[in-house]
mmCIF file of C-alpha atoms in Angstrom:
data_model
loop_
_atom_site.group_PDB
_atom_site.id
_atom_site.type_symbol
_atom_site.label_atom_id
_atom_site.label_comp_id
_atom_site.label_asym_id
_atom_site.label_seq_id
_atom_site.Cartn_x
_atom_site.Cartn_y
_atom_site.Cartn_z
ATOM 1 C CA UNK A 1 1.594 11.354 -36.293
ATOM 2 C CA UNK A 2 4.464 12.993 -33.914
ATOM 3 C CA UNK A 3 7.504 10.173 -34.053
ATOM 4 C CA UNK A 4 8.828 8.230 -30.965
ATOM 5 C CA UNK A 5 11.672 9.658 -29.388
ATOM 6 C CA UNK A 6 14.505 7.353 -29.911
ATOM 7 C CA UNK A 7 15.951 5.342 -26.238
ATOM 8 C CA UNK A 8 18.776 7.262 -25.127
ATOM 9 C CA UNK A 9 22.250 5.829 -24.776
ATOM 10 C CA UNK A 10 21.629 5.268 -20.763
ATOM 11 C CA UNK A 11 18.354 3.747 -21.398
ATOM 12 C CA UNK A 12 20.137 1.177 -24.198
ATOM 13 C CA UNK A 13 22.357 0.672 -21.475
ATOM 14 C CA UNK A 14 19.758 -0.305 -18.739
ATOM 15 C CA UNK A 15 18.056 -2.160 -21.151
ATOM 16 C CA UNK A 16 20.641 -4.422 -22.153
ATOM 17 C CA UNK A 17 21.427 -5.278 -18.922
ATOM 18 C CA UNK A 18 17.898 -6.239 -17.859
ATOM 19 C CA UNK A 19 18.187 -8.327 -20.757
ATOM 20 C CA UNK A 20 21.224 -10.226 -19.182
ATOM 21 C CA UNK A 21 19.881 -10.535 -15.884
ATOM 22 C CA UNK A 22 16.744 -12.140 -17.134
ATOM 23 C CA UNK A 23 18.675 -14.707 -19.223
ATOM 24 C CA UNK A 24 21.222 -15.505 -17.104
ATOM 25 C CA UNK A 25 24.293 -13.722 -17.938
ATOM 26 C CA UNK A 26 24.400 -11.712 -15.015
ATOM 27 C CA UNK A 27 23.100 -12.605 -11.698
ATOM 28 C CA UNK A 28 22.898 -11.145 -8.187
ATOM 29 C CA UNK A 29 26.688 -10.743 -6.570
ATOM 30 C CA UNK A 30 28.181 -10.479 -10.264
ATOM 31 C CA UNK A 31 30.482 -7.465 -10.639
ATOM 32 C CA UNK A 32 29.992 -5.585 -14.002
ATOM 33 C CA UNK A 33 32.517 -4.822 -16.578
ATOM 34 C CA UNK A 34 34.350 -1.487 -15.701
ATOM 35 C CA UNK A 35 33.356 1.988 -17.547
ATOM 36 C CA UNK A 36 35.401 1.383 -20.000
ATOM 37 C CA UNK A 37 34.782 -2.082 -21.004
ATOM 38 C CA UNK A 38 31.208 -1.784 -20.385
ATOM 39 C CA UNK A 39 31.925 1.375 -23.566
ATOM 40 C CA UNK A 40 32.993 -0.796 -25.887
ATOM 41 C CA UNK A 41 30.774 -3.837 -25.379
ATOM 42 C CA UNK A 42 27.694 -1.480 -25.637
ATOM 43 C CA UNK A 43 29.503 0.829 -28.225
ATOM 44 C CA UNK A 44 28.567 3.961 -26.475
ATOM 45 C CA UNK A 45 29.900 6.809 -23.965
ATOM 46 C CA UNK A 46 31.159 6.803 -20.710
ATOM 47 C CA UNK A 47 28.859 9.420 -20.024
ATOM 48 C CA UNK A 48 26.360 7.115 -20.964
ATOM 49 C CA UNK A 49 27.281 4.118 -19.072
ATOM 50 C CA UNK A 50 27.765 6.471 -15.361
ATOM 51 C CA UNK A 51 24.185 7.450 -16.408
ATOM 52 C CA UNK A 52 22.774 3.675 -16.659
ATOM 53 C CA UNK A 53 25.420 2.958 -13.526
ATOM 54 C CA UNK A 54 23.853 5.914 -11.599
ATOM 55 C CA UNK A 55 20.012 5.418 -12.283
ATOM 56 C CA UNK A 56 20.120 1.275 -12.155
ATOM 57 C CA UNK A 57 22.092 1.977 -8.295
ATOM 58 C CA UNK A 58 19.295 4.233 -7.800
ATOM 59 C CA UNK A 59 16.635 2.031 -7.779
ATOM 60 C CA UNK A 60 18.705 -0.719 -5.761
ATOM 61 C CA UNK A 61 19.828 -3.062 -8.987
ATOM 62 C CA UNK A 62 23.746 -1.873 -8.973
ATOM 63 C CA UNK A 63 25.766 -1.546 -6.360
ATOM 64 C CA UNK A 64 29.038 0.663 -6.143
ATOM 65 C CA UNK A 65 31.655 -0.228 -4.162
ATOM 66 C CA UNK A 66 34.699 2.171 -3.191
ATOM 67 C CA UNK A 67 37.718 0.415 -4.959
ATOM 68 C CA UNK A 68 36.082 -2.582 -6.240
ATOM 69 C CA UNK A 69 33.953 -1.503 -9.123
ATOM 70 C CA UNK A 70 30.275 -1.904 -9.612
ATOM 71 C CA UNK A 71 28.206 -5.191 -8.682
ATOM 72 C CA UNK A 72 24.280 -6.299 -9.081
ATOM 73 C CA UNK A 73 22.513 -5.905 -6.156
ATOM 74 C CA UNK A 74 18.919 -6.737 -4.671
ATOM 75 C CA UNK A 75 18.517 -3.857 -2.715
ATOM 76 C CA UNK A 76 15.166 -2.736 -4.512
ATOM 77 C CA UNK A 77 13.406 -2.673 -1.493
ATOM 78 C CA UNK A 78 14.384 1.073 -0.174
ATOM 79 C CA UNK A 79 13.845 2.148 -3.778
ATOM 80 C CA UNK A 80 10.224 0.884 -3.430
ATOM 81 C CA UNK A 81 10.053 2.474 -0.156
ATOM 82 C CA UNK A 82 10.567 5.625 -2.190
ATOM 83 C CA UNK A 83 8.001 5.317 -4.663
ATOM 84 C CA UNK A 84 5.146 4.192 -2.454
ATOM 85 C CA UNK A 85 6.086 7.394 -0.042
ATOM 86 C CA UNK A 86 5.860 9.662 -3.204
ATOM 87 C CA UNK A 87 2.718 8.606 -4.647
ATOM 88 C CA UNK A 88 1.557 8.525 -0.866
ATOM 89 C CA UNK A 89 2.584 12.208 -0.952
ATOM 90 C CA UNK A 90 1.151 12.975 -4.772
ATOM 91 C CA UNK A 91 -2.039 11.239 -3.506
ATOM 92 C CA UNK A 92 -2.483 13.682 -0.626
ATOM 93 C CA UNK A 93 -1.660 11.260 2.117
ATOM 94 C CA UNK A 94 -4.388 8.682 1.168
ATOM 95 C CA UNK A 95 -4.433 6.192 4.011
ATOM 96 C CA UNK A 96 -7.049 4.710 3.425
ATOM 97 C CA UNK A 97 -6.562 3.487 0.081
ATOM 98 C CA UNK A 98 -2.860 2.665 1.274
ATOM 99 C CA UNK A 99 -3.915 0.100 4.205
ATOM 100 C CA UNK A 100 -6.334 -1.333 1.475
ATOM 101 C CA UNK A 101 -3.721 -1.953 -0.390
ATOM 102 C CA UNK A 102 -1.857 -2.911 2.514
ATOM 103 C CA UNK A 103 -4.562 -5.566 3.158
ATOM 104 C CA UNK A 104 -4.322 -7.209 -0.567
ATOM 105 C CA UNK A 105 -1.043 -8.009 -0.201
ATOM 106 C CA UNK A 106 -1.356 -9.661 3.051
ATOM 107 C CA UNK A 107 -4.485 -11.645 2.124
ATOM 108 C CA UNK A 108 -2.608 -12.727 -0.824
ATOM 109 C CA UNK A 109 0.334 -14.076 1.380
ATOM 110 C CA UNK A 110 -2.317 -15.442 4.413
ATOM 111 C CA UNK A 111 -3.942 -17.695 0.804
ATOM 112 C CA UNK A 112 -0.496 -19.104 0.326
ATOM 113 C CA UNK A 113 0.165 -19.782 3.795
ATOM 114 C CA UNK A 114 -3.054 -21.397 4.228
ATOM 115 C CA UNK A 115 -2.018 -23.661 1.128
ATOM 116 C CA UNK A 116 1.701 -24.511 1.787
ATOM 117 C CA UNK A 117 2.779 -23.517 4.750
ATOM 118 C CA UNK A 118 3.664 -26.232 7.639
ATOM 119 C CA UNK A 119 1.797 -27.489 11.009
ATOM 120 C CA UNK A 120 5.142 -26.125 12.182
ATOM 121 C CA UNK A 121 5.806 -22.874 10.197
ATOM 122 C CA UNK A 122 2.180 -21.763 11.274
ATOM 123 C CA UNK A 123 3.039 -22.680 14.642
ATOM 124 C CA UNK A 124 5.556 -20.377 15.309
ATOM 125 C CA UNK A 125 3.716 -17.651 14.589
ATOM 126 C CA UNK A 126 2.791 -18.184 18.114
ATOM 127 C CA UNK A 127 6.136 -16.274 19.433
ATOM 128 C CA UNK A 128 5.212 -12.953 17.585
ATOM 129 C CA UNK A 129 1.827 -12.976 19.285
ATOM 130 C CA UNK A 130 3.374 -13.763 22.645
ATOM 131 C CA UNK A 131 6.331 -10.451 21.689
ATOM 132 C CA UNK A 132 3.002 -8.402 20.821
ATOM 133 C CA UNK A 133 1.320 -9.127 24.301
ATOM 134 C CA UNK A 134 4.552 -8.761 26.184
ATOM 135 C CA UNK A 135 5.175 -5.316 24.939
ATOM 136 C CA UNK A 136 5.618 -2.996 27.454
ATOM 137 C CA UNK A 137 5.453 0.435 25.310
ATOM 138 C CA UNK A 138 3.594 1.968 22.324
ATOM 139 C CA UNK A 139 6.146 2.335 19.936
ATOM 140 C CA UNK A 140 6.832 -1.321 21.021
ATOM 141 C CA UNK A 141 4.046 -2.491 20.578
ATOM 142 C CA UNK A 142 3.998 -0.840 17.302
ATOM 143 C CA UNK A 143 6.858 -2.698 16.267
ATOM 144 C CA UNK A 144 5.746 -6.149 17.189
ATOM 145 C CA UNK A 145 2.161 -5.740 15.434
ATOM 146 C CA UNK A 146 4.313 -4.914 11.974
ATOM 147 C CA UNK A 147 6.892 -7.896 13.163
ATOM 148 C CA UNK A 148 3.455 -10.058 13.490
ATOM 149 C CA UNK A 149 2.165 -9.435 10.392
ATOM 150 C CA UNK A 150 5.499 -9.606 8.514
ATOM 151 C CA UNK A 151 6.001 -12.377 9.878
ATOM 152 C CA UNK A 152 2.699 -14.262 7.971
ATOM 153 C CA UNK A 153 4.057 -12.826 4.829
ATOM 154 C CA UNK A 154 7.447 -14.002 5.015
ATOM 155 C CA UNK A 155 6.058 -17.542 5.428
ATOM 156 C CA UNK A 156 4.569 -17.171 2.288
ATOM 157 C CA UNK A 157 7.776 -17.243 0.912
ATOM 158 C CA UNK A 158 6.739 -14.846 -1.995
ATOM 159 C CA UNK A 159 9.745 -12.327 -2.954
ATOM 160 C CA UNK A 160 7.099 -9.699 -4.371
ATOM 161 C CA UNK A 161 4.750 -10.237 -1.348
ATOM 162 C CA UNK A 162 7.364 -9.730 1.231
ATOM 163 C CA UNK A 163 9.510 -6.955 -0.825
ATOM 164 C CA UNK A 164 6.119 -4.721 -0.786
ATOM 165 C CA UNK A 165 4.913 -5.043 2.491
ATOM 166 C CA UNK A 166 8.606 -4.300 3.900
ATOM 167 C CA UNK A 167 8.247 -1.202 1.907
ATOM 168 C CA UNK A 168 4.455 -0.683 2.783
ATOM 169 C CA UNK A 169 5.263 -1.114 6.824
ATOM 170 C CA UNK A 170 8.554 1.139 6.863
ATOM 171 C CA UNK A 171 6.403 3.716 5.856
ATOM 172 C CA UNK A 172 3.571 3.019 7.840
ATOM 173 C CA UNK A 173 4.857 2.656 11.186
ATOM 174 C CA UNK A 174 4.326 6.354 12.334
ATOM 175 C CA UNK A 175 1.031 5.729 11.480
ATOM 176 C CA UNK A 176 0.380 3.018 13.010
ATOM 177 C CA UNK A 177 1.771 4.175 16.341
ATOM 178 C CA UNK A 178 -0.125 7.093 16.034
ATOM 179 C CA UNK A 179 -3.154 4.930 15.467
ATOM 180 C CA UNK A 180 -2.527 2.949 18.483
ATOM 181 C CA UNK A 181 -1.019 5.824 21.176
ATOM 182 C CA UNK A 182 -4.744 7.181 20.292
ATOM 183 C CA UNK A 183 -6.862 3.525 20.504
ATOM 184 C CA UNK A 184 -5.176 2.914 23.751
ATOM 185 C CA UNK A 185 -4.664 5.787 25.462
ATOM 186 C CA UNK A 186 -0.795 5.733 25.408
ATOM 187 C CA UNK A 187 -1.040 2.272 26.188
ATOM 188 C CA UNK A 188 -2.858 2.366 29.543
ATOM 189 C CA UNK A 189 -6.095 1.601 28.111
ATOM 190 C CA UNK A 190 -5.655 -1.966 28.906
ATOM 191 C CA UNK A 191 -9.144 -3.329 27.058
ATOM 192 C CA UNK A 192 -7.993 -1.341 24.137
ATOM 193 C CA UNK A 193 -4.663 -3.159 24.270
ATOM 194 C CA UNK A 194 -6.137 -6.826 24.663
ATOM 195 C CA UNK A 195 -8.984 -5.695 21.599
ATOM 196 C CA UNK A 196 -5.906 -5.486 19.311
ATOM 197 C CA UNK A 197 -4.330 -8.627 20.369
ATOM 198 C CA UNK A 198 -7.676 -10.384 19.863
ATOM 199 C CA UNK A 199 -7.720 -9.143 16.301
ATOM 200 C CA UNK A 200 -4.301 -10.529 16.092
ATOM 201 C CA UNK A 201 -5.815 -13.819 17.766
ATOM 202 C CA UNK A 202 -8.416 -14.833 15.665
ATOM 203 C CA UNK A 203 -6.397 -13.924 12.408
ATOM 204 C CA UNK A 204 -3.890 -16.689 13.579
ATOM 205 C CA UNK A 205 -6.702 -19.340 14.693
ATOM 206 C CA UNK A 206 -8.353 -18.545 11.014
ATOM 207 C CA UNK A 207 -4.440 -19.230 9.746
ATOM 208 C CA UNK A 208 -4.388 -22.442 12.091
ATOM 209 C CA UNK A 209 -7.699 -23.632 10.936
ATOM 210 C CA UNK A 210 -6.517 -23.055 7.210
ATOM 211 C CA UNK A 211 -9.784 -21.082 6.556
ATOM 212 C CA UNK A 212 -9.164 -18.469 4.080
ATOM 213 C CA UNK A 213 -12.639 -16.960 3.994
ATOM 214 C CA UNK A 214 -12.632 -16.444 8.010
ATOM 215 C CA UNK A 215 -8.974 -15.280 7.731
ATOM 216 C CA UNK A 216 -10.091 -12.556 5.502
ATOM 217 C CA UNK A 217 -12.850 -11.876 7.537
ATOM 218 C CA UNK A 218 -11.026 -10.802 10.546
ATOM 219 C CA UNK A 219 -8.194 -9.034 8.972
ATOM 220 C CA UNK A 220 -10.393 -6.966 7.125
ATOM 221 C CA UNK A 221 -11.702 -5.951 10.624
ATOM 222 C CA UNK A 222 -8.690 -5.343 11.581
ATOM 223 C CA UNK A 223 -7.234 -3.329 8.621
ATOM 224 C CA UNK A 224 -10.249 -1.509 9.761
ATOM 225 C CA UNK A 225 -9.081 -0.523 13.301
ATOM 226 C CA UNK A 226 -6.222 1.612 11.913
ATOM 227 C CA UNK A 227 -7.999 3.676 8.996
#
């Protein structure tokens, strides 16, 4: 039976840390120890620690700022961005299967809107259907459908929900422009241009009407459109 490699020092390093972030030690804005404190409370190198320093600011957890030190960050997001765009890329560009999973997050958000959201909150959704139908370009109204749907999964009020689908609609803008400079002819199909702000429509009413099942319904249509 071949033996397990033992953690190197940088991954002791990482791991200890996640370990004070989860219990409290260390929270978001906290600067860390410098190098050489953080050597001698985790009794290895400073090779070691710029390794941990390097990889954790890689992925958006550590933060390094020019004269201050080092300080733990949120900034995960890009990271993600990252990772979904490789295994986009290792996956040979599957759309499909990326809008699906596109879709499960925001059904997942719509189900907790439906459930907690405000009269109000719901309500205001409103504007970013008006901002989609007032768009007077392409890439605009590119922008605005994202801002739209973005918009339903911040309401959720989910960190993970809204976290992914940032990352999932940086990457899919071009896409979706694409998409819709090809639906609408450039934008002067005008009954191509009203179809998709229909779809947007009825997803909202379904929202309104707290009706998950019809909700689902019409974004899956929707999703639909732009695979």
């Amino acid at each position: 039976m071949e033996k397990e490699s033992e953690p190197k020092g940088y991954q002791i390093i990482i791991s200890e840390l996640q370990k004070m972030l989860a219990n409290g030690e260390l929270k978001c804005g906290d600067k860390l120890p410098s190098e050489r404190n953080m050597t001698t409370l985790f009794h290895l190198s400073r090779t070691s620690v710029r390794e941990a320093l390097r990889a954790m600011e890689m992925i958006g957890i550590v933060e390094k700022r020019h004269g201050e030190g080092n300080y733990i960050v949120n900034n995960a997001e890009s990271s993600l961005t990252d990772v979904l765009s490789i295994m986009l890329i290792l996956n040979d560009g599957a759309l499909d299967e990326f809008m699906e999973f596109r879709k499960w997050i925001e059904l997942g958000a719509v189900k907790s809107v439906i459930a907690s959201s405000s009269e109000e909150e719901i309500l205001s959704l409103d504007e970013k259907l008006s901002a989609y139908a007032d768009s007077s370009s392409v890439h605009e109204r590119t922008l605005k459908d994202i801002d739209f749907h973005k918009a339903i999964v911040c309401l959720s009020g989910n960190p993970f929900f809204i976290s992914i689908f940032n990352a999932i609609s940086a990457l899919a803008v071009n896409h979706l422009e694409t998409i819709i400079q090809r639906l609408t002819s450039d934008g002067k199909d005008s009954a191509k241009v009203d179809s998709i702000y229909q779809e947007h429509e009825m997803i909202l009413n379904a929202i309104k009407k707290r009706d998950y099942t019809m909700a689902e319904r019409f974004l899956d249509y929707h999703i639909q459109t732009f695979t």
